[in-house]
PDB file of C-alpha atoms in Angstrom:
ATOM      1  CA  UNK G 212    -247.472 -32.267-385.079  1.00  0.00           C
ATOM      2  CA  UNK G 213    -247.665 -34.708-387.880  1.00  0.00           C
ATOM      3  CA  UNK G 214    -247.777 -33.230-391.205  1.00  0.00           C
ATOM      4  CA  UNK G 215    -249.638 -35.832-393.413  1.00  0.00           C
ATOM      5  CA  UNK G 216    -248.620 -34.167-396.363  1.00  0.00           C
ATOM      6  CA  UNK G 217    -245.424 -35.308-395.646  1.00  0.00           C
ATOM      7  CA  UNK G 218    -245.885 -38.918-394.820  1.00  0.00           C
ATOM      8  CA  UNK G 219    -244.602 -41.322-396.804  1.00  0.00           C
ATOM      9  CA  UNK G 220    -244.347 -45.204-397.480  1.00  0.00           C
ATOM     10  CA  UNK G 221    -240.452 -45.607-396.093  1.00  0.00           C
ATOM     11  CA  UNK G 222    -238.488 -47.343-393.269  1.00  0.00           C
ATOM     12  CA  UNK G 223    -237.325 -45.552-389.928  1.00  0.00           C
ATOM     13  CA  UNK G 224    -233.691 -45.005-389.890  1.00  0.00           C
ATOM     14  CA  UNK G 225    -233.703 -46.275-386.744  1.00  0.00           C
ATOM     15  CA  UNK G 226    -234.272 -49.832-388.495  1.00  0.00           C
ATOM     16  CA  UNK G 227    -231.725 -52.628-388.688  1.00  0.00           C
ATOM     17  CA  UNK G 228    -230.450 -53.194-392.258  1.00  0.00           C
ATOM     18  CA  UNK G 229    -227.467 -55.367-393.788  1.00  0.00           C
ATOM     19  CA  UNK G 230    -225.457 -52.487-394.624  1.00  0.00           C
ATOM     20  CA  UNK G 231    -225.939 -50.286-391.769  1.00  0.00           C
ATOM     21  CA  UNK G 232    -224.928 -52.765-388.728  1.00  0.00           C
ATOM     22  CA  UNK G 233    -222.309 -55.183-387.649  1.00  0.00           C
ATOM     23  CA  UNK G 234    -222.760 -58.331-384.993  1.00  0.00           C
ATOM     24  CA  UNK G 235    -220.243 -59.095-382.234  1.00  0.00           C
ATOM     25  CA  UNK G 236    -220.620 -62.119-380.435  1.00  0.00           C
ATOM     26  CA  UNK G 237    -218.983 -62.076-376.904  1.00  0.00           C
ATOM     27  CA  UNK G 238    -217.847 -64.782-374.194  1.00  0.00           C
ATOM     28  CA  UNK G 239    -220.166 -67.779-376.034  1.00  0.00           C
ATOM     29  CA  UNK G 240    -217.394 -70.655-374.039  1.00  0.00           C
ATOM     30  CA  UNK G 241    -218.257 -73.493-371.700  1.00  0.00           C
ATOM     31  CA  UNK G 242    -216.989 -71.768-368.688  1.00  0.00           C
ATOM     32  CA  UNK G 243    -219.427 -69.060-369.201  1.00  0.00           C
ATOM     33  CA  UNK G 244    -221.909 -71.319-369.934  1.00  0.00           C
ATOM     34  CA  UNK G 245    -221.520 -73.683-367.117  1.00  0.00           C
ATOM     35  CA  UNK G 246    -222.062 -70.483-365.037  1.00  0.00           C
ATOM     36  CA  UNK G 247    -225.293 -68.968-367.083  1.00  0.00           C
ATOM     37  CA  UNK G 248    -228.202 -69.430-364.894  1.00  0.00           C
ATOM     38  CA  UNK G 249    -230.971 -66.726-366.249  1.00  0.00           C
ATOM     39  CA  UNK G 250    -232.513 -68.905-368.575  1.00  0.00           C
ATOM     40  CA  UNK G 251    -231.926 -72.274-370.652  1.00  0.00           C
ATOM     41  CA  UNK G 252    -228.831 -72.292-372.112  1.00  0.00           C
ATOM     42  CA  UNK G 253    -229.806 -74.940-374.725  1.00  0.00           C
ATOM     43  CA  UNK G 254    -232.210 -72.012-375.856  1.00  0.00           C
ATOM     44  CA  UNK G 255    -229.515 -69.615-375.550  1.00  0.00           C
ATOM     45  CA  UNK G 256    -227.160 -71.139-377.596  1.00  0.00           C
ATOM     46  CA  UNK G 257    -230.540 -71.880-380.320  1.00  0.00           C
ATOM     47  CA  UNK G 258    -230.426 -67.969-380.443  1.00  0.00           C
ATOM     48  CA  UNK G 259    -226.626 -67.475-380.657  1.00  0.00           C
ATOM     49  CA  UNK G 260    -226.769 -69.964-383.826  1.00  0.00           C
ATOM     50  CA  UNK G 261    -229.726 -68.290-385.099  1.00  0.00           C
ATOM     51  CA  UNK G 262    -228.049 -64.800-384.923  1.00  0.00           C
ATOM     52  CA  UNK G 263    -224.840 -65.734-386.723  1.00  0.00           C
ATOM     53  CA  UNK G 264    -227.093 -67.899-389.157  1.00  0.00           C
ATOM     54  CA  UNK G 265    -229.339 -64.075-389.604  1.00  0.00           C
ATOM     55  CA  UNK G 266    -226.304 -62.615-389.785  1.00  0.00           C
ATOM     56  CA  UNK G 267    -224.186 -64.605-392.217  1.00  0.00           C
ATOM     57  CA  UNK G 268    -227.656 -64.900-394.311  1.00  0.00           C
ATOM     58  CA  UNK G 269    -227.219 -61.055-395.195  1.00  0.00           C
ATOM     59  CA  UNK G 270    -223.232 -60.593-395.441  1.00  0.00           C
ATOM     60  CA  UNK G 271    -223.515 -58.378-392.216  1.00  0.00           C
ATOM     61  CA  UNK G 272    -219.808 -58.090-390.530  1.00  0.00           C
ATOM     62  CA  UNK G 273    -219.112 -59.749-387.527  1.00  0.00           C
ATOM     63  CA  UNK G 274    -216.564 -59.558-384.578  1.00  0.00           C
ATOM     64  CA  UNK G 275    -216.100 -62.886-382.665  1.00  0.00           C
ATOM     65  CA  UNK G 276    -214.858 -62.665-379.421  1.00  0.00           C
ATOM     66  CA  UNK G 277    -213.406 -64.896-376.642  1.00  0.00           C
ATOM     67  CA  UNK G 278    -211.591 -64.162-373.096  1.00  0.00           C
ATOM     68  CA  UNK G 279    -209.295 -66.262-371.745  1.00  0.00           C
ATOM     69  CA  UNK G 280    -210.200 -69.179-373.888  1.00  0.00           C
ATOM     70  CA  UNK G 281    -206.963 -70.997-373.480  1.00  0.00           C
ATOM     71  CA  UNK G 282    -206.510 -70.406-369.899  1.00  0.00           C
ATOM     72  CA  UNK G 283    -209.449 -70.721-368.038  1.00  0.00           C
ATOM     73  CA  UNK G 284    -213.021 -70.118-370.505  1.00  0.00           C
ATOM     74  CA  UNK G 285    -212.302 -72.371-373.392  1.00  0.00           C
ATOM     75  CA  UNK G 286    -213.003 -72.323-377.075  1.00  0.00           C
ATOM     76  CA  UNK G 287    -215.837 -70.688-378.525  1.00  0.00           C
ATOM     77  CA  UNK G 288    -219.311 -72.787-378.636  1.00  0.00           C
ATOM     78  CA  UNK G 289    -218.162 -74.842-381.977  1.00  0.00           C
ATOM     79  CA  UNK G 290    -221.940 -74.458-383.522  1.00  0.00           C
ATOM     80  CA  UNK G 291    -220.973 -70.430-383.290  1.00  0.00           C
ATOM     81  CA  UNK G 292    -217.436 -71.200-384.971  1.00  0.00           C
ATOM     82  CA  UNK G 293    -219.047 -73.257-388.144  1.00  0.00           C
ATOM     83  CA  UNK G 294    -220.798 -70.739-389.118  1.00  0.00           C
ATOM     84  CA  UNK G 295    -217.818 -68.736-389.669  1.00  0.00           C
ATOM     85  CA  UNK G 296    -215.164 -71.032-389.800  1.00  0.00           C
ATOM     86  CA  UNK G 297    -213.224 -68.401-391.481  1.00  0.00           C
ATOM     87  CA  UNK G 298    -213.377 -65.584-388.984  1.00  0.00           C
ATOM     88  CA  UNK G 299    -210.512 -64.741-387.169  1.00  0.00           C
ATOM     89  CA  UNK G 300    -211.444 -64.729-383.044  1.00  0.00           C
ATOM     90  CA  UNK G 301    -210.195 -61.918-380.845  1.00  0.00           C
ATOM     91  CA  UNK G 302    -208.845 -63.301-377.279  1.00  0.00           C
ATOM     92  CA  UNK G 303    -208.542 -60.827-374.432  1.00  0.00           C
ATOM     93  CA  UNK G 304    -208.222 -60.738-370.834  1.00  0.00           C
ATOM     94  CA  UNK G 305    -210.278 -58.321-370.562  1.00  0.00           C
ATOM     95  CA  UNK G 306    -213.726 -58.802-369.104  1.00  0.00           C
ATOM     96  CA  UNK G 307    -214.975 -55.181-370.733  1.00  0.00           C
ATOM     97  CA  UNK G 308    -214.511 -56.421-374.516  1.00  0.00           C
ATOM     98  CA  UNK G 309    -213.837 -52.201-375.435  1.00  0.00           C
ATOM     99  CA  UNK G 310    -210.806 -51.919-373.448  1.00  0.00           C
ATOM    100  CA  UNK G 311    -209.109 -54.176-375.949  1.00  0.00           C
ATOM    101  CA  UNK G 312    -207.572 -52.634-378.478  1.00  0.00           C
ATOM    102  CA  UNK G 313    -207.829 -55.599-380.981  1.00  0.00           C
ATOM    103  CA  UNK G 314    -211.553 -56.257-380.141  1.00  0.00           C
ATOM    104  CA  UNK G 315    -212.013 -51.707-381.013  1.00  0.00           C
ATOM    105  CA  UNK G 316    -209.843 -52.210-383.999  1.00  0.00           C
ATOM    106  CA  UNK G 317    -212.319 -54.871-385.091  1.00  0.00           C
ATOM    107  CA  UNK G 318    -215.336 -53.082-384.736  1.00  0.00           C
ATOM    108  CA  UNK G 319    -213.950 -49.945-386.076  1.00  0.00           C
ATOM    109  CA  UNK G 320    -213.277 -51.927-389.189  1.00  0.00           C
ATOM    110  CA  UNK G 321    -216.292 -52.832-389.843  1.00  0.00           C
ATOM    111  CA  UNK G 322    -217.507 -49.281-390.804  1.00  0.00           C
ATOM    112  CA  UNK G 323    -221.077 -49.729-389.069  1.00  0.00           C
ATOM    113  CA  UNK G 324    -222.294 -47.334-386.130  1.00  0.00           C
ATOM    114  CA  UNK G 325    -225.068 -49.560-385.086  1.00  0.00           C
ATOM    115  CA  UNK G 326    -224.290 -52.725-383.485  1.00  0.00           C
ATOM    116  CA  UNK G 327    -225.665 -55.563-382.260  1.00  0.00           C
ATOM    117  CA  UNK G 328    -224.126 -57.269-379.600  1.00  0.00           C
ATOM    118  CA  UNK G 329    -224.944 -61.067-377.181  1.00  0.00           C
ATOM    119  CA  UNK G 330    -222.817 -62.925-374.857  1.00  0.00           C
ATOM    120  CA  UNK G 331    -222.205 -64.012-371.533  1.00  0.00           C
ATOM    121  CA  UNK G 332    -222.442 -63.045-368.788  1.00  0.00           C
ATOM    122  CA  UNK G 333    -224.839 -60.257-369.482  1.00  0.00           C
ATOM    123  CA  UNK G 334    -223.952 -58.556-366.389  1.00  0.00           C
ATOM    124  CA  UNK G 335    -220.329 -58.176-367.581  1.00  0.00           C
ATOM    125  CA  UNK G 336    -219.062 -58.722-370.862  1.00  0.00           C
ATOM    126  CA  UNK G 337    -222.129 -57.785-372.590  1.00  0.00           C
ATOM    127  CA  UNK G 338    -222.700 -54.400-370.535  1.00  0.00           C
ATOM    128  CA  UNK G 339    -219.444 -53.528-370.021  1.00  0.00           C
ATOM    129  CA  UNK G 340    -218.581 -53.500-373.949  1.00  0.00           C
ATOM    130  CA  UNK G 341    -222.343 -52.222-374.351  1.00  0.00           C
ATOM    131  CA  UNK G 342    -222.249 -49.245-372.481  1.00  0.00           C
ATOM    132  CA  UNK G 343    -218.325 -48.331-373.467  1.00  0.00           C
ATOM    133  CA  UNK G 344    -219.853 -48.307-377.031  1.00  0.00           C
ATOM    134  CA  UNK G 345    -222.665 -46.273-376.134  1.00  0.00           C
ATOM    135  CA  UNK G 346    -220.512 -43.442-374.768  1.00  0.00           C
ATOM    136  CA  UNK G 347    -218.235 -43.043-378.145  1.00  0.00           C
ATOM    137  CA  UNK G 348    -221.046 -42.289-380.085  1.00  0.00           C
ATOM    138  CA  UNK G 349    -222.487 -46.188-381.386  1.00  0.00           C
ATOM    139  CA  UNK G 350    -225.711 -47.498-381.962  1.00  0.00           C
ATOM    140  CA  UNK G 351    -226.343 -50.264-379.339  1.00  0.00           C
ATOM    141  CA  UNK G 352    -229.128 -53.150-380.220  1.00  0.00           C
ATOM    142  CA  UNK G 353    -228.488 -56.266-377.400  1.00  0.00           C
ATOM    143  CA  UNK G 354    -229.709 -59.288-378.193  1.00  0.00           C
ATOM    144  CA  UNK G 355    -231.387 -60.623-374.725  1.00  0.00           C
ATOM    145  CA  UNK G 356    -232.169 -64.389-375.860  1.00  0.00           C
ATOM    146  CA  UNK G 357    -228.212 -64.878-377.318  1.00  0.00           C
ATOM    147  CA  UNK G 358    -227.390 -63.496-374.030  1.00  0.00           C
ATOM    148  CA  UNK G 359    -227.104 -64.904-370.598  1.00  0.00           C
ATOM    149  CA  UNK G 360    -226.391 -63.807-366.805  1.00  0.00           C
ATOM    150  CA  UNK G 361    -225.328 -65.744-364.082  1.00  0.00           C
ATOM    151  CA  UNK G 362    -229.240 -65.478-362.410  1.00  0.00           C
ATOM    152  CA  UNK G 363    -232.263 -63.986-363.795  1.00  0.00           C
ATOM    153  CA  UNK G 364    -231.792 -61.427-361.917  1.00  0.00           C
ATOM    154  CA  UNK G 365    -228.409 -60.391-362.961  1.00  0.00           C
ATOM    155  CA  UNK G 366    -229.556 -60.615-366.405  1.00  0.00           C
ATOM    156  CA  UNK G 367    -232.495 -58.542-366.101  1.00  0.00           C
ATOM    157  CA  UNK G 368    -230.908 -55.922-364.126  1.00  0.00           C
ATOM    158  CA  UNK G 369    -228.118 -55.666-367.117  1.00  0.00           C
ATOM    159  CA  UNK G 370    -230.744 -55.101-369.809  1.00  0.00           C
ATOM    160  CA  UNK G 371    -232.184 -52.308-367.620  1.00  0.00           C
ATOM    161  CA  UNK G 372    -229.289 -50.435-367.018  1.00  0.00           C
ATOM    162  CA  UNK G 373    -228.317 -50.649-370.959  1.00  0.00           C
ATOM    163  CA  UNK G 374    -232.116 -49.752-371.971  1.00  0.00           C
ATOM    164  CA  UNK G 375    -231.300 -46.942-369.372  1.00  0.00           C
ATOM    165  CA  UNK G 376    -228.559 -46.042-370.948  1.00  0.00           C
ATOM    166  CA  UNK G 377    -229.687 -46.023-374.475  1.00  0.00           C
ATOM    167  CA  UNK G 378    -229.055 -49.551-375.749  1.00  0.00           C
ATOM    168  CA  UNK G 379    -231.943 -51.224-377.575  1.00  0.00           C
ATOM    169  CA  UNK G 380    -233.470 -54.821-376.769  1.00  0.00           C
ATOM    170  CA  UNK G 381    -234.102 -57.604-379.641  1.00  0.00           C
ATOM    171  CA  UNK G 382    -234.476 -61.025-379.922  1.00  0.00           C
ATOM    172  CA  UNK G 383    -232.608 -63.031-382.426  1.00  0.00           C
ATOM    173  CA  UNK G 384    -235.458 -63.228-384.290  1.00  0.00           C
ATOM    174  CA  UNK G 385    -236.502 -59.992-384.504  1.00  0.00           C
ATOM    175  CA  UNK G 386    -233.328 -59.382-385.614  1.00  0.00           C
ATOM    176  CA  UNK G 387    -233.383 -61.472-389.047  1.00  0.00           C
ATOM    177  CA  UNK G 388    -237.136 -60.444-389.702  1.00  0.00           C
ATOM    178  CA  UNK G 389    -235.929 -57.140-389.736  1.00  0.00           C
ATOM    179  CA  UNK G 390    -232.748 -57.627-391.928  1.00  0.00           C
ATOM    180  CA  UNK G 391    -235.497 -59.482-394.342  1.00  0.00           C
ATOM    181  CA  UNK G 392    -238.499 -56.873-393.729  1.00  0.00           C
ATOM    182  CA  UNK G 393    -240.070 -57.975-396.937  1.00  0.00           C
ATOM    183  CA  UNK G 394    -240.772 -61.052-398.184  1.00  0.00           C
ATOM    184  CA  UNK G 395    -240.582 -60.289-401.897  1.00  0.00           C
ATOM    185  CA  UNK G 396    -236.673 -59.805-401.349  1.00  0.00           C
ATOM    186  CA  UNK G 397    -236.358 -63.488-403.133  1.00  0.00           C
ATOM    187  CA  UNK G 398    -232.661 -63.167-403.392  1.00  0.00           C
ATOM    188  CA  UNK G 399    -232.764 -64.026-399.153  1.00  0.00           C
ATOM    189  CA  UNK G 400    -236.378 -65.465-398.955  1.00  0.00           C
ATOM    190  CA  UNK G 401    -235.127 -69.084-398.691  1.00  0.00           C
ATOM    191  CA  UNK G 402    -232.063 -68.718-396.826  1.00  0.00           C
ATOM    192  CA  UNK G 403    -234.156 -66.433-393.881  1.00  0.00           C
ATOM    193  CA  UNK G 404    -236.791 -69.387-393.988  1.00  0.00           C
ATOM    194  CA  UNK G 405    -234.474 -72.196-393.706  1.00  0.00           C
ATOM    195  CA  UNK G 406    -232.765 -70.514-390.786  1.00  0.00           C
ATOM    196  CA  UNK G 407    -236.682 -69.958-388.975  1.00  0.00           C
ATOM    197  CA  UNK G 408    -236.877 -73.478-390.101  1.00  0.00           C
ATOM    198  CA  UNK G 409    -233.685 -74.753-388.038  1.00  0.00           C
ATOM    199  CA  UNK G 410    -233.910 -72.349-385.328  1.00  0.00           C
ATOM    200  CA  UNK G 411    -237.454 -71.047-385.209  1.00  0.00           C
ATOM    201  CA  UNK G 412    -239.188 -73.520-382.503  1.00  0.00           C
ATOM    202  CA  UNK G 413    -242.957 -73.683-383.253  1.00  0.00           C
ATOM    203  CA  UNK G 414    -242.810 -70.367-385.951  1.00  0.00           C
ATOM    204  CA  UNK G 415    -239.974 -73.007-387.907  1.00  0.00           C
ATOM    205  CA  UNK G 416    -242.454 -75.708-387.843  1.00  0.00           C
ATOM    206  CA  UNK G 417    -245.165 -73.546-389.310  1.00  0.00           C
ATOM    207  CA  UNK G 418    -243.389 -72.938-392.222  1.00  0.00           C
ATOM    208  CA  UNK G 419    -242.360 -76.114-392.703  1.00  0.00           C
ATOM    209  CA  UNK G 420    -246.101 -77.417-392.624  1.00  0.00           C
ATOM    210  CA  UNK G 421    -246.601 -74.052-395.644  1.00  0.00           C
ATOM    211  CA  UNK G 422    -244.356 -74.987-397.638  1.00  0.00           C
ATOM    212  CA  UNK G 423    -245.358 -78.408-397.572  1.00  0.00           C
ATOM    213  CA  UNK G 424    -249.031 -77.905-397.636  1.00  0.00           C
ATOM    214  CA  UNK G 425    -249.349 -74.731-399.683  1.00  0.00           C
ATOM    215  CA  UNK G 426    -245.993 -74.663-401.517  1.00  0.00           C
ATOM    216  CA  UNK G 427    -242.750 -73.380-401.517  1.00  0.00           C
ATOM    217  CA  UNK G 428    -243.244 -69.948-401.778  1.00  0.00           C
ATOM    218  CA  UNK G 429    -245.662 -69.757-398.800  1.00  0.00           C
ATOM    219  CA  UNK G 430    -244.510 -65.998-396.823  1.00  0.00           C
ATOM    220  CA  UNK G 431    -243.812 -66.081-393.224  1.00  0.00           C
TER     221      UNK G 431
END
């Protein structure tokens, strides 16, 4: 039982913040794309922007990923890359992501036990690295719309077996609204809203009618 006396006006733990997760993007390359067929992958890669965008917005580490991008998979989607032109990419052969040592080291070095992970295919090198995590103890949040399978099906299935498992499903979205989770955090207030603004659809299009109409500090 509740004991009201005890209630208070604070977050869950089990809430995303900026200093208590890390983001690993896995398998975003044309090959993977060309084979993504659970949803549109213009939309997909809108949320895979979005995400680094949330995630760059709040300093949260990140772990880029690739597999096989010279020999068969290709670079990593370029709109992914400028947002961290910087970051160094881990290439594997490897289609689980945590069998590679480099691609571990990464995420051990981040210091965060909760992370948030998209890619393609869903089915493989999102689950695979998703449920590996899962066992050794981490946090698992997937991001469903940055990630894609090679039918709706597939896809679906994969998210069931990692909610089964433990992992956690977000949008992109829901991801930076809950890094922000309070408007009156100016120091990010602009930078979250131009990101809704860019990537946001009809919700980015409704701010940009606030702050034009009612001003600049309109709230989301």
């Amino acid at each position: 039982m509740t004991d009201i006396a005890k209630v208070t006006a604070a977050p869950s733990p089990d809430l995303l913040t900026p200093d208590n997760c890390a983001v690993l993007f896995v398998d975003h390359q044309p090959q993977m794309f060309f084979g993504t067929g659970s949803g549109d992958r213009t939309a997909i890669i809108n949320s895979t922007v979005g995400l680094a965008k949330a995630a760059k917005t709040f300093d949260v580490p990140v772990v880029l990923s690739t597999v096989a991008a010279e020999s068969f998979s290709g670079p990593i989607l370029p709109q992914l890359a400028d947002v961290f032109p910087d970051q160094e990419i881990v290439d594997r052969t490897s289609m689980n992501a945590w069998e590679d040592a480099a691609f571990v080291e990464a995420v051990k070095a981040t210091g965060r036990k909760k992370i948030v992970i998209a890619g393609l295919w869903t089915e493989v090198c999102v689950v695979l690295p998703a449920l590996s995590a899962l066992t050794q103890g981490y946090e698992v949040y997937v991001v469903t719309d940055a990630s894609g399978g090679v039918s709706p099906q597939a896809h679906e299935h994969a998210v069931q077996r990692m909610i089964q498992a433990g992992a956690v499903p977000v949008t992109w979205l829901q991801v930076l609204l809950e890094l922000q989770r309070d408007w009156a955090r100016t120091e990010t207030y602009a930078p979250v809203t131009e990101v809704v603004k860019q990537h946001g659809g009809a919700y980015g299009l409704g701010l940009v009618y606030a702050h034009a109409v009612i001003g600049a500090d309109a709230v989301g």
